[in-house]
C-alpha angles and dihedrals in degrees: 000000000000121000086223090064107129098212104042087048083058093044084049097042085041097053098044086052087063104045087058090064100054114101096214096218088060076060094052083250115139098241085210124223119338106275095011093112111086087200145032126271118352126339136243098262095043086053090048091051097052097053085036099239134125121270092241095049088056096038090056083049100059088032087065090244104114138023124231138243124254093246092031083061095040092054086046088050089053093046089034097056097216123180124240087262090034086055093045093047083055092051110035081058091049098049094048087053089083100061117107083210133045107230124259125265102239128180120191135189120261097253112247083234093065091037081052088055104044084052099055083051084088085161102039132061108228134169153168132238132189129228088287095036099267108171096239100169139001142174125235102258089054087046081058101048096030085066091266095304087186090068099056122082114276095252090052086065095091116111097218100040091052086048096063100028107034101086082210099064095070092069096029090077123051087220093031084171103050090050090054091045092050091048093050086049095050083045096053089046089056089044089069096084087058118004086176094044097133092227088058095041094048089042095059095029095064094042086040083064103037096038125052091192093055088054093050104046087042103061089044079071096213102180111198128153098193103187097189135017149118135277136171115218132188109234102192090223109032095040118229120346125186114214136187118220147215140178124191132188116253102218088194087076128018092214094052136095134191109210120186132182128214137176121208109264117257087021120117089241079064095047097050091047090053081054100048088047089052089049087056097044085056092050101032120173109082125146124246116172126060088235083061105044091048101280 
């Protein structure tokens, strides 16, 4: 297959990224004498004779030049020692290798059905998000907490794009770096079905240039789809909450998420959010879709 071929050049860089990570004695491998390695983590050729391949056949691999084999990708994911998400980023890749054609950037409307819904959820935030993470509808009480989403410019609602360029973010979450890293590493999974979509390329592109950590953990390409989990953020009114988390699949649309947060009944992260919710009855009016605020 083609060297240019988006999807095999990522495998390639992917894979290589990987390697790089290995310590060869955890692989039973001799690491040699201190400074020997001229690079980190296991070489080509150890890589090649683990999976039992040539040298040639591995190094066209991770040089984007050829695509490998079903059971060629499933022994590099053992060596390897890929994760679940790790497994499903080499193969979705590989898989979308084979199209004649890379798939459209497409970009559909939130269904009045699912806006319905997130309104009605008066005592949960709750929000949805787009293939790279655009904010496409919210309710109230996630406009609140989201630092009133519904008053920035429609291109400025996009999660990962607020988490490197909003100055606030930085003290709005306790581990303000491990929740960037983990969205970088959400947004490279999603960008397995197009890495040369345009929306994906201006997107990093512009973040790649203002923010020196997005670069980085970019280019580490961690790939992760956490579906659940906890967080503490610091709401500047209401002081720090701690929220559990969930994101489901619309399967009204492959490229869209639902993502709710809860607090555990009785706790002070459930009180503050009954008084938050109370704030926002007194004031109501408050916009909650794109279409509304000027999309």
């Amino acid at each position: 297959m083609s060297a240019k071929n988006p999807h095999l050049e990522e495998l390639g860089q992917f894979l290589k990224a990987r390697r790089s990570e290995l310590n060869p004695a955890d692989l039973g491998l001799d690491p040699g004498d201190p400074g020997s390695r001229r690079v980190s983590g296991l070489r080509r050729e150890e890589v090649a004779a683990l999976v039992a391949i040539s040298q040639d056949y591995y190094a066209r691999i991770e040089q984007g030049r050829l695509a490998p084999s079903e059971p060629v990708l499933e022994a590099l994911a053992d060596t390897l020692r890929l994760t679940p998400d790790q497994r499903t980023y080499a193969e979705n890749l590989a898989r979308q290798a084979e199209r004649r054609t890379p798939p459209r950037s497409r970009s559909t409307p939130v269904r009045p059905q699912l806006q319905r819904l997130l309104d009605q959820l008066t005592d949960t935030p709750a929000f949805v998000v787009g293939k790279y993470l655009d904010i496409l509808a919210w309710n109230p009480l996630a406009a609140a907490l989201l630092l009133d989403i519904d008053m920035k410019p429609p291109k400025e609602r996009n999660y990962i794009r607020m988490l490197f360029t909003d100055p606030r973010m930085k003290d709005y979450y306790d581990d303000w770096g491990a929740m960037a890293r983990a969205g970088v590493a959400l947004l490279r999974m999603q960008a397995a079905d197009n890495p040369t979509d345009p929306q994906l390329t201006s997107l990093v592109g512009e973040l790649s240039v203002s923010s020196p950590e997005f670069r980085r953990w970019w280019a580490a390409r961690d790939v992760a789809r956490p579906e659940f989990g906890t967080k503490t953020i610091r709401h500047p009114d209401l002081g720090d909450l701690t929220v559990d988390w969930d994101s489901f699949h619309w399967s009204g649309d492959p490229d869209q998420y639902l993502t709710m947060w809860s607090t555990a009944p009785g706790s002070p992260s459930h009180e503050k959010l009954r008084i938050l919710s109370s704030w926002l009855a007194a004031a109501p009016g408050r916009d909650s879709t794109a279409n509304k605020a000027g999309a």
